[in-house]
Short mmCIF file of C-alpha atoms in Angstrom, two decimals:
data_model
loop_
_atom_site.label_atom_id
_atom_site.label_comp_id
_atom_site.label_asym_id
_atom_site.label_seq_id
_atom_site.Cartn_x
_atom_site.Cartn_y
_atom_site.Cartn_z
CA ASN U 1 4.69 6.26 50.18
CA GLU U 2 7.02 6.44 47.18
CA LYS U 3 5.66 7.49 43.76
CA TYR U 4 6.90 6.57 40.29
CA GLY U 5 6.22 8.12 36.91
CA VAL U 6 4.73 6.21 34.01
CA THR U 7 5.14 8.00 30.67
CA PHE U 8 3.15 7.03 27.59
CA VAL U 9 4.99 7.99 24.39
CA GLN U 10 3.62 8.05 20.84
CA VAL U 11 5.33 9.66 17.85
CA GLY U 12 3.57 12.85 16.82
CA CYS U 13 1.59 13.11 20.08
CA ALA U 14 2.18 14.79 23.42
CA ASP U 15 3.55 12.43 26.09
CA VAL U 16 1.13 11.45 28.84
CA TYR U 17 2.65 11.31 32.35
CA ILE U 18 0.93 9.55 35.25
CA GLU U 19 2.20 9.22 38.84
CA VAL U 20 1.56 5.90 40.59
CA TYR U 21 2.37 4.78 44.14
CA LYS U 22 4.98 2.06 44.44
CA GLY U 23 3.31 -1.37 44.39
CA ASP U 24 0.07 -0.13 42.79
CA THR U 25 -1.25 -0.89 39.33
CA LEU U 26 -2.38 1.64 36.73
CA THR U 27 -6.02 2.60 37.18
CA THR U 28 -6.00 4.94 34.18
CA ILE U 29 -4.46 3.89 30.88
CA PRO U 30 -4.73 6.39 28.05
CA GLU U 31 -5.76 5.11 24.61
CA PRO U 32 -3.08 5.44 21.96
CA GLN U 33 -4.10 7.82 19.18
CA PRO U 34 -5.35 6.04 16.04
CA LYS U 35 -3.31 6.32 12.86
CA GLU U 36 -4.83 5.71 9.44
CA HIS U 37 -3.71 2.39 7.88
CA TYR U 38 -2.09 1.20 11.14
CA ASP U 39 -3.11 -0.84 14.17
CA VAL U 40 -1.84 1.05 17.23
CA LYS U 41 -1.38 -0.39 20.72
CA TRP U 42 0.91 0.04 23.72
CA GLU U 43 4.03 -2.15 23.73
CA TYR U 44 2.97 -3.97 26.94
CA ASP U 45 -0.21 -6.07 27.10
CA ASP U 46 -0.26 -6.31 30.90
CA LEU U 47 -0.54 -2.62 31.81
CA SER U 48 -3.72 -2.99 33.87
CA THR U 49 -2.20 -5.75 36.04
CA ARG U 50 1.48 -4.72 36.09
CA ILE U 51 2.77 -3.77 39.56
CA ILE U 52 4.59 -0.46 39.34
CA ASP U 53 7.95 -0.73 41.10
CA GLY U 54 9.91 1.94 39.26
CA THR U 55 9.81 4.53 36.52
CA LEU U 56 8.24 3.14 33.35
CA VAL U 57 8.16 4.38 29.74
CA VAL U 58 5.46 2.82 27.56
CA ARG U 59 5.76 3.30 23.80
CA ALA U 60 3.04 3.01 21.16
CA VAL U 61 3.61 0.32 18.53
CA GLU U 62 2.22 1.06 15.06
CA THR U 63 1.75 -2.01 12.87
CA PRO U 64 0.82 -1.51 9.20
CA LYS U 65 -2.54 -3.01 8.25
CA ILE U 66 -2.82 -5.69 5.58
CA TYR U 67 -5.16 -4.97 2.69
CA ASN U 68 -6.46 -6.88 -0.32
CA ALA U 69 -5.52 -5.81 -3.82
CA THR U 70 -7.99 -7.41 -6.24
CA PHE U 71 -7.07 -7.71 -9.92
CA ASN U 72 -9.82 -8.28 -12.48
CA TYR U 73 -8.80 -9.22 -16.02
CA GLY U 74 -10.97 -10.95 -18.55
CA ASP U 75 -12.96 -13.56 -16.67
CA LYS U 76 -10.27 -13.96 -13.98
CA THR U 77 -9.91 -12.44 -10.54
CA GLU U 78 -6.74 -12.55 -8.47
CA VAL U 79 -6.49 -11.30 -4.88
CA LYS U 80 -3.18 -10.47 -3.21
CA SER U 81 -2.66 -9.50 0.42
CA VAL U 82 -0.42 -6.45 0.75
CA LYS U 83 0.95 -4.77 3.86
CA TYR U 84 0.40 -1.00 3.80
CA GLY U 85 3.63 0.75 2.79
CA ASP U 86 5.34 -2.35 1.36
CA LYS U 87 6.71 -2.37 -2.16
CA PHE U 88 4.32 -4.09 -4.51
CA LYS U 89 4.67 -5.21 -8.12
CA PHE U 90 1.63 -5.11 -10.38
CA PRO U 91 0.95 -8.29 -12.34
CA VAL U 92 1.68 -8.56 -16.05
CA THR U 93 -1.01 -10.37 -18.01
CA GLU U 94 -0.09 -11.73 -21.41
CA LYS U 95 -2.18 -10.74 -24.39
CA VAL U 96 -0.44 -10.82 -27.78
CA GLY U 97 -0.07 -7.35 -29.28
CA TYR U 98 -1.24 -5.50 -26.16
CA SER U 99 0.24 -3.95 -23.02
CA VAL U 100 -1.71 -4.00 -19.78
CA LYS U 101 -2.51 -0.96 -17.67
CA TRP U 102 -4.31 -1.30 -14.34
CA ARG U 103 -7.06 1.18 -13.49
CA ALA U 104 -7.92 1.56 -9.82
CA GLU U 105 -11.63 1.42 -9.05
CA GLN U 106 -11.46 4.12 -6.40
CA THR U 107 -11.71 7.87 -6.19
CA PRO U 108 -9.52 9.39 -7.35
CA SER U 109 -8.81 6.68 -9.90
CA PHE U 110 -5.35 6.19 -11.34
CA VAL U 111 -3.72 4.02 -13.99
CA ILE U 112 -0.41 2.15 -13.69
CA ASN U 113 1.50 -0.08 -16.11
CA GLY U 114 1.60 -3.83 -15.58
CA GLY U 115 4.93 -4.87 -14.06
CA SER U 116 5.39 -1.51 -12.34
CA GLU U 117 6.52 -1.51 -8.72
CA ILE U 118 5.02 0.97 -6.27
CA ARG U 119 4.74 1.48 -2.54
CA TYR U 120 1.25 0.22 -1.67
CA GLU U 121 -0.52 3.11 0.07
CA TYR U 122 -4.17 2.16 -0.33
CA SER U 123 -6.91 0.38 1.57
CA ASP U 124 -8.68 -2.61 -0.01
CA THR U 125 -8.68 -1.70 -3.71
CA SER U 126 -9.82 -3.33 -6.95
CA PHE U 127 -7.90 -2.90 -10.18
CA VAL U 128 -9.25 -3.60 -13.67
CA ALA U 129 -7.00 -4.53 -16.59
CA GLU U 130 -7.16 -2.24 -19.59
CA TYR U 131 -5.40 -3.56 -22.67
CA VAL U 132 -3.73 -0.98 -24.87
CA PRO U 133 -2.68 -1.99 -28.42
CA ASN U 134 1.09 -1.91 -28.89
CA LYS U 135 2.59 0.53 -31.38
CA TYR U 136 5.35 -0.56 -33.72
CA THR U 137 7.70 1.29 -36.02
CA VAL U 138 7.89 -0.12 -39.54
CA THR U 139 10.45 0.94 -42.12
CA PHE U 140 9.52 0.48 -45.78
CA LEU U 141 12.17 0.34 -48.49
CA THR U 142 10.73 1.89 -51.61
CA ALA U 143 12.06 2.90 -55.02
CA TYR U 144 12.31 6.44 -53.62
CA GLY U 145 14.19 5.55 -50.39
CA THR U 146 12.82 4.61 -47.00
CA GLU U 147 9.54 5.50 -45.37
CA VAL U 148 8.98 5.07 -41.62
CA GLU U 149 5.49 4.55 -40.23
CA THR U 150 4.12 3.95 -36.75
CA VAL U 151 1.50 1.23 -36.80
CA VAL U 152 -0.90 0.13 -34.09
CA TYR U 153 -1.55 -3.57 -33.50
CA LYS U 154 -4.62 -4.84 -35.43
CA GLU U 155 -5.14 -1.54 -37.25
CA LYS U 156 -5.07 -1.37 -41.02
CA LEU U 157 -1.61 -0.80 -42.46
CA ASN U 158 -1.31 1.56 -45.42
CA LEU U 159 1.50 0.42 -47.66
CA PRO U 160 3.50 3.12 -49.41
CA ALA U 161 3.10 3.45 -53.16
#
């Protein structure tokens, strides 16, 4: 009786080799190793019923998981589905005189500017908008020349004498 080799291949793992008699099906199918943030399965769905009639290489397929990014700002909530590893642009919320920064409600927490693009490498995560007053540079023309001040939105402005 002729035998054929079936090799299970997964990146970062040792190959698994099984010998099967010609015309038989696989009685033992190893589980692919899990990978965080990915669904992992063998490339063929019919391995338990496939008749082996030659050498076969079976590769693991790793599909990035889809997560929810939840954005909370004011009394609004917005949820976006994001595939792990995809580029993702943070929303910009309009509030006159302020810039938005998003704080992740996870450990460790981090803050990112609205409108920034990142590679999404998180599970389901909530982000809360933090509004930071804009700073402006003001130049005053006085009898003595010019005076430059940095002012913060909605803070009291001290006029030069």
